[in-house]
Tab-separated table of C-alpha atoms in Angstrom:
chain	number	residue	atom	x	y	z
A	15	MET	CA	-8.697	-1.058	28.410
A	16	PRO	CA	-10.471	1.304	30.822
A	17	MET	CA	-9.018	1.854	34.277
A	18	PRO	CA	-10.931	-0.078	36.995
A	19	ALA	CA	-12.852	1.963	39.581
A	20	TYR	CA	-10.951	0.389	42.492
A	21	ALA	CA	-7.489	1.430	41.163
A	22	THR	CA	-5.148	3.019	43.714
A	23	THR	CA	-3.412	6.378	43.255
A	24	PRO	CA	-0.084	4.842	42.055
A	25	GLU	CA	-2.009	2.653	39.623
A	26	ARG	CA	-3.865	5.689	38.294
A	27	ALA	CA	-0.563	7.571	37.931
A	28	TRP	CA	1.018	4.680	35.995
A	29	TYR	CA	-2.133	4.374	33.867
A	30	TYR	CA	-1.724	7.910	32.549
A	31	ALA	CA	2.110	7.827	32.495
A	32	HIS	CA	2.010	4.675	30.379
A	33	ARG	CA	-0.127	6.423	27.788
A	34	VAL	CA	2.143	9.457	27.723
A	35	ILE	CA	5.202	7.222	27.186
A	36	VAL	CA	3.489	5.309	24.379
A	37	ALA	CA	2.413	8.562	22.706
A	38	ALA	CA	5.978	9.941	22.975
A	39	ILE	CA	7.452	6.775	21.399
A	40	LEU	CA	4.860	6.867	18.607
A	41	LEU	CA	5.614	10.524	17.928
A	42	PHE	CA	9.364	9.776	17.877
A	43	LEU	CA	8.807	7.061	15.252
A	44	ILE	CA	6.488	8.942	12.908
A	45	ALA	CA	7.835	12.490	13.356
A	46	PRO	CA	10.227	12.202	10.349
A	47	ILE	CA	7.279	11.117	8.202
A	48	LEU	CA	5.101	13.946	9.435
A	49	VAL	CA	7.862	16.413	8.571
A	50	ILE	CA	8.401	15.128	5.024
A	51	MET	CA	4.797	14.802	3.881
A	52	PRO	CA	3.821	18.516	4.078
A	53	LEU	CA	6.972	19.481	2.140
A	54	SER	CA	5.648	17.566	-0.865
A	55	PHE	CA	2.995	20.293	-1.202
A	56	ASN	CA	5.492	23.154	-1.054
A	57	SER	CA	5.149	25.608	-3.938
A	58	GLU	CA	8.864	26.440	-3.845
A	59	PRO	CA	11.807	24.057	-4.382
A	60	TYR	CA	13.090	24.405	-0.822
A	61	PHE	CA	13.057	22.003	2.128
A	62	SER	CA	12.217	24.557	4.774
A	63	TYR	CA	9.407	25.810	6.984
A	64	PRO	CA	7.279	27.885	6.883
A	65	MET	CA	6.194	27.074	3.340
A	66	PRO	CA	5.424	30.128	1.166
A	67	GLY	CA	2.467	28.394	-0.497
A	68	LEU	CA	0.839	25.115	-1.436
A	69	SER	CA	1.106	23.385	-4.807
A	70	LEU	CA	0.796	20.012	-6.500
A	71	ARG	CA	3.635	20.747	-8.935
A	72	TRP	CA	5.914	18.020	-7.499
A	73	TYR	CA	3.196	15.388	-7.861
A	74	GLU	CA	2.652	16.580	-11.441
A	75	ASP	CA	6.385	16.244	-12.064
A	76	PHE	CA	6.343	12.750	-10.561
A	77	PHE	CA	3.619	11.522	-12.929
A	78	THR	CA	4.823	13.358	-16.062
A	79	ASN	CA	8.623	13.182	-15.856
A	80	ASP	CA	9.942	10.281	-17.937
A	81	ARG	CA	12.614	9.359	-15.405
A	82	TRP	CA	10.092	8.982	-12.585
A	83	THR	CA	7.421	7.219	-14.648
A	84	LEU	CA	9.970	4.750	-16.048
A	85	ALA	CA	11.275	4.072	-12.534
A	86	LEU	CA	7.724	3.515	-11.275
A	87	GLN	CA	7.020	1.176	-14.193
A	88	ASN	CA	10.171	-0.849	-13.495
A	89	SER	CA	9.317	-1.085	-9.796
A	90	ILE	CA	5.812	-2.371	-10.528
A	91	ILE	CA	7.072	-4.946	-13.063
A	92	VAL	CA	9.742	-6.237	-10.690
A	93	ALA	CA	7.509	-6.221	-7.584
A	94	VAL	CA	4.633	-8.059	-9.282
A	95	SER	CA	7.011	-10.692	-10.688
A	96	VAL	CA	8.671	-11.133	-7.292
A	97	THR	CA	5.274	-11.439	-5.600
A	98	LEU	CA	4.134	-14.229	-7.921
A	99	VAL	CA	7.377	-16.239	-7.686
A	100	SER	CA	8.030	-15.779	-3.969
A	101	THR	CA	4.413	-16.506	-3.011
A	102	ALA	CA	4.476	-19.797	-4.906
A	103	LEU	CA	7.872	-20.834	-3.518
A	104	GLY	CA	7.176	-19.662	0.025
A	105	THR	CA	3.785	-21.385	0.183
A	106	LEU	CA	5.251	-24.678	-1.033
A	107	ALA	CA	8.079	-24.415	1.500
A	108	ALA	CA	5.641	-23.658	4.327
A	109	LEU	CA	3.446	-26.616	3.371
A	110	GLY	CA	6.473	-28.901	3.466
A	111	LEU	CA	7.683	-27.543	6.797
A	112	SER	CA	4.232	-27.957	8.343
A	113	ARG	CA	4.238	-31.723	7.817
A	114	PRO	CA	4.277	-33.469	11.224
A	115	ARG	CA	7.364	-35.633	10.622
A	116	PHE	CA	9.434	-33.266	8.510
A	117	PRO	CA	13.132	-33.904	9.350
A	118	ALA	CA	15.494	-31.084	10.432
A	119	ARG	CA	12.645	-28.562	10.378
A	120	GLY	CA	14.445	-26.052	12.610
A	121	LEU	CA	17.657	-26.115	10.570
A	122	ILE	CA	15.867	-25.725	7.231
A	123	MET	CA	13.649	-22.961	8.597
A	124	SER	CA	16.747	-21.108	9.809
A	125	LEU	CA	18.315	-21.370	6.358
A	126	LEU	CA	15.133	-20.179	4.646
A	127	ILE	CA	14.782	-17.056	6.769
A	128	SER	CA	18.524	-16.268	6.823
A	129	PRO	CA	18.151	-13.524	4.124
A	130	ILE	CA	16.188	-11.541	6.730
A	131	VAL	CA	18.927	-11.917	9.351
A	132	VAL	CA	21.985	-11.358	7.140
A	133	PRO	CA	22.679	-7.661	6.409
A	134	VAL	CA	21.382	-6.742	2.972
A	135	ILE	CA	24.726	-5.344	1.855
A	136	ILE	CA	26.351	-8.755	2.410
A	137	SER	CA	23.605	-10.501	0.456
A	138	ALA	CA	23.934	-7.916	-2.313
A	139	VAL	CA	27.696	-8.423	-2.659
A	140	GLY	CA	27.273	-12.201	-2.769
A	141	MET	CA	24.498	-11.959	-5.345
A	142	TYR	CA	26.560	-9.584	-7.451
A	143	PHE	CA	29.535	-11.970	-7.740
A	144	PHE	CA	27.290	-14.998	-8.340
A	145	TYR	CA	25.030	-13.289	-10.877
A	146	THR	CA	28.053	-11.886	-12.708
A	147	ARG	CA	29.315	-15.415	-13.306
A	148	VAL	CA	25.970	-16.602	-14.709
A	149	GLY	CA	25.263	-13.412	-16.682
A	150	LEU	CA	22.287	-12.126	-14.703
A	151	THR	CA	23.650	-8.715	-13.733
A	152	ASN	CA	22.344	-5.619	-15.529
A	153	SER	CA	19.050	-7.384	-16.251
A	154	ILE	CA	15.483	-7.281	-14.939
A	155	PRO	CA	15.370	-11.094	-14.426
A	156	GLY	CA	18.455	-10.787	-12.231
A	157	VAL	CA	16.745	-8.136	-10.070
A	158	VAL	CA	13.607	-10.296	-9.865
A	159	LEU	CA	15.591	-13.341	-8.706
A	160	ALA	CA	17.576	-11.296	-6.185
A	161	HIS	CA	14.434	-9.739	-4.724
A	162	THR	CA	12.746	-13.150	-4.665
A	163	ALA	CA	15.521	-14.434	-2.413
A	164	LEU	CA	14.852	-11.531	-0.025
A	165	ALA	CA	11.039	-11.698	-0.156
A	166	THR	CA	10.403	-15.449	0.054
A	167	PRO	CA	11.250	-15.692	3.806
A	168	PHE	CA	8.373	-13.323	4.595
A	169	VAL	CA	5.966	-15.619	2.732
A	170	VAL	CA	7.363	-18.687	4.523
A	171	ILE	CA	6.927	-17.076	7.939
A	172	THR	CA	3.406	-15.804	7.237
A	173	VAL	CA	2.063	-19.018	5.713
A	174	THR	CA	3.768	-21.177	8.360
A	175	ALA	CA	2.081	-19.125	11.083
A	176	THR	CA	-1.269	-19.621	9.357
A	177	LEU	CA	-0.710	-23.362	9.004
A	178	SER	CA	0.104	-23.682	12.713
A	179	GLY	CA	-3.621	-23.428	13.475
A	180	PHE	CA	-4.736	-25.543	10.526
A	181	ASP	CA	-6.652	-28.711	11.406
A	182	GLN	CA	-4.765	-31.514	9.612
A	183	THR	CA	-7.653	-33.938	10.192
A	184	LEU	CA	-9.550	-32.139	7.415
A	185	THR	CA	-7.049	-33.278	4.773
A	186	ARG	CA	-6.937	-36.780	6.245
A	187	ALA	CA	-10.732	-36.925	6.108
A	188	ALA	CA	-10.632	-35.801	2.469
A	189	ALA	CA	-8.031	-38.481	1.672
A	190	SER	CA	-10.189	-41.141	3.340
A	191	LEU	CA	-13.014	-40.116	1.012
A	192	GLY	CA	-10.860	-40.600	-2.077
A	193	SER	CA	-9.550	-37.086	-2.712
A	194	ASN	CA	-5.999	-36.846	-4.058
A	195	PRO	CA	-3.479	-34.420	-2.405
A	196	VAL	CA	-3.748	-31.792	-5.177
A	197	HIS	CA	-7.554	-31.738	-5.042
A	198	SER	CA	-7.493	-31.559	-1.220
A	199	PHE	CA	-5.053	-28.650	-1.337
A	200	PHE	CA	-7.138	-26.509	-3.695
A	201	LYS	CA	-10.522	-27.409	-2.148
A	202	ILE	CA	-9.680	-27.493	1.575
A	203	THR	CA	-6.224	-26.221	2.515
A	204	LEU	CA	-5.853	-23.214	0.213
A	205	PRO	CA	-9.225	-21.577	1.016
A	206	LEU	CA	-8.445	-21.745	4.750
A	207	ILE	CA	-4.882	-20.424	4.498
A	208	LEU	CA	-5.598	-17.953	1.679
A	209	PRO	CA	-5.549	-14.860	3.966
A	210	GLY	CA	-2.061	-15.869	5.150
A	211	VAL	CA	-0.894	-16.477	1.578
A	212	ILE	CA	-2.179	-13.072	0.468
A	213	SER	CA	-0.538	-11.419	3.490
A	214	GLY	CA	2.772	-13.057	2.583
A	215	GLY	CA	2.360	-11.901	-1.002
A	216	LEU	CA	1.780	-8.331	0.144
A	217	PHE	CA	4.897	-8.468	2.318
A	218	ALA	CA	6.841	-9.790	-0.672
A	219	PHE	CA	5.517	-6.978	-2.873
A	220	VAL	CA	6.469	-4.280	-0.361
A	221	THR	CA	9.897	-5.860	0.222
A	222	SER	CA	10.673	-5.705	-3.492
A	223	PHE	CA	9.036	-2.329	-4.089
A	224	ASP	CA	11.064	-0.589	-1.347
A	225	GLU	CA	14.421	-2.346	-1.839
A	226	VAL	CA	17.367	-0.301	-3.119
A	227	VAL	CA	20.674	-1.866	-1.988
A	228	VAL	CA	20.487	-5.004	-4.145
A	229	VAL	CA	19.275	-2.964	-7.118
A	230	LEU	CA	22.372	-0.765	-6.884
A	231	PHE	CA	24.525	-3.875	-7.350
A	232	ILE	CA	22.465	-5.925	-9.811
A	233	ALA	CA	20.651	-3.448	-12.090
A	234	SER	CA	22.223	-1.337	-14.810
A	235	PRO	CA	21.999	2.497	-14.790
A	236	GLU	CA	19.118	2.292	-17.292
A	237	GLN	CA	17.109	-0.129	-15.118
A	238	ARG	CA	16.168	2.276	-12.370
A	239	THR	CA	13.489	1.315	-9.894
A	240	LEU	CA	11.671	3.938	-7.835
A	241	PRO	CA	13.869	3.618	-4.701
A	242	LYS	CA	16.994	3.722	-6.895
A	243	GLN	CA	15.703	6.835	-8.649
A	244	MET	CA	15.091	8.470	-5.255
A	245	PHE	CA	18.588	7.476	-4.092
A	246	SER	CA	20.151	8.841	-7.268
A	247	GLY	CA	18.071	12.008	-6.991
A	248	ILE	CA	19.433	12.682	-3.526
A	249	ARG	CA	23.011	12.224	-4.717
A	250	GLU	CA	22.788	14.069	-8.038
A	251	MET	CA	20.243	16.828	-7.451
A	252	ILE	CA	17.899	17.252	-4.506
A	253	SER	CA	14.491	17.720	-6.090
A	254	PRO	CA	11.280	18.164	-4.054
A	255	THR	CA	9.765	15.509	-6.318
A	256	ILE	CA	11.475	13.066	-3.967
A	257	THR	CA	9.145	14.185	-1.177
A	258	ALA	CA	6.123	13.543	-3.417
A	259	ALA	CA	7.432	10.057	-4.237
A	260	ALA	CA	8.125	9.406	-0.548
A	261	THR	CA	4.614	10.515	0.407
A	262	LEU	CA	3.056	8.195	-2.172
A	263	LEU	CA	5.199	5.291	-0.925
A	264	ILE	CA	4.171	5.985	2.669
A	265	LEU	CA	0.480	6.020	1.766
A	266	PHE	CA	0.958	2.832	-0.229
A	267	ALA	CA	2.695	1.126	2.722
A	268	VAL	CA	-0.098	2.202	5.100
A	269	ALA	CA	-2.717	0.759	2.737
A	270	MET	CA	-0.740	-2.494	2.526
A	271	LEU	CA	-0.402	-2.811	6.309
A	272	THR	CA	-4.108	-2.119	6.777
A	273	THR	CA	-4.934	-4.846	4.264
A	274	VAL	CA	-2.587	-7.297	5.997
A	275	GLU	CA	-4.220	-6.608	9.361
A	276	LEU	CA	-7.708	-7.147	7.917
A	277	LEU	CA	-6.557	-10.407	6.325
A	278	ARG	CA	-4.994	-11.526	9.625
A	279	ARG	CA	-8.296	-11.003	11.421
A	280	ARG	CA	-10.167	-12.869	8.683
A	281	SER	CA	-7.689	-15.752	8.938
A	282	GLU	CA	-8.273	-15.975	12.697
A	283	ARG	CA	-12.014	-16.041	12.167
A	284	LEU	CA	-11.733	-18.817	9.572
A	285	ARG	CA	-9.619	-20.906	11.931
A	286	GLY	CA	-11.962	-20.300	14.858
A	287	ILE	CA	-9.378	-18.365	16.891
A	288	ARG	CA	-11.410	-15.163	16.819
A	289	SER	CA	-15.186	-14.781	16.863
């Protein structure tokens, strides 16, 4: 917002100081990222500046090394599965919670989003002992279920926020015209809340794709996901390929966040909140 012409000297000083403070905080947050990304183009296997030359050898290693490609493949399989399951479960839960006379809504909502509040290490230990009893440890389905428990709250929150501005009279009007609940959902409700559902799905995908703590407990040594491979690489041998993988993950996360923001704006336009 531009500074008004009638602003006093203290107001002008705060106007510029506020921008300096915001820029300093932003630089503090993204400085580690800005340091790592150039190192992925280093021609030598050292984490130091100045770099002797530029090269794409670490990106080539990332896409040709069997350990990295297998880890990437496992991450995609798990993340896509988690996205499908958590989006379906989270959307159904949000639809139920959005009903006007739903009992104990606050308590149930608190329980649903508790995986976000509880430290991941505690959830991982609990999942490990439970999954061991039912034989789901050291398996991809076990990792998918564990990540689904962590990702579903993001879908519930996103879809619930979208449904808060949904006009319930539309579904009642459809019912008065003879439409059954399933037909009304797919023809009226889902098209209007679809941006929120997709946003929740993207959050679920990123949550699973970046998660490493639960994978360390649930997956076997052969079932390495990309974050687990990066964690193991740091412990066993520090390879600059890690910086290439980190750079690709950062770019992927930025693309996801940009998509979520565009979907949020589209959702507001559909609901008449934004012109």
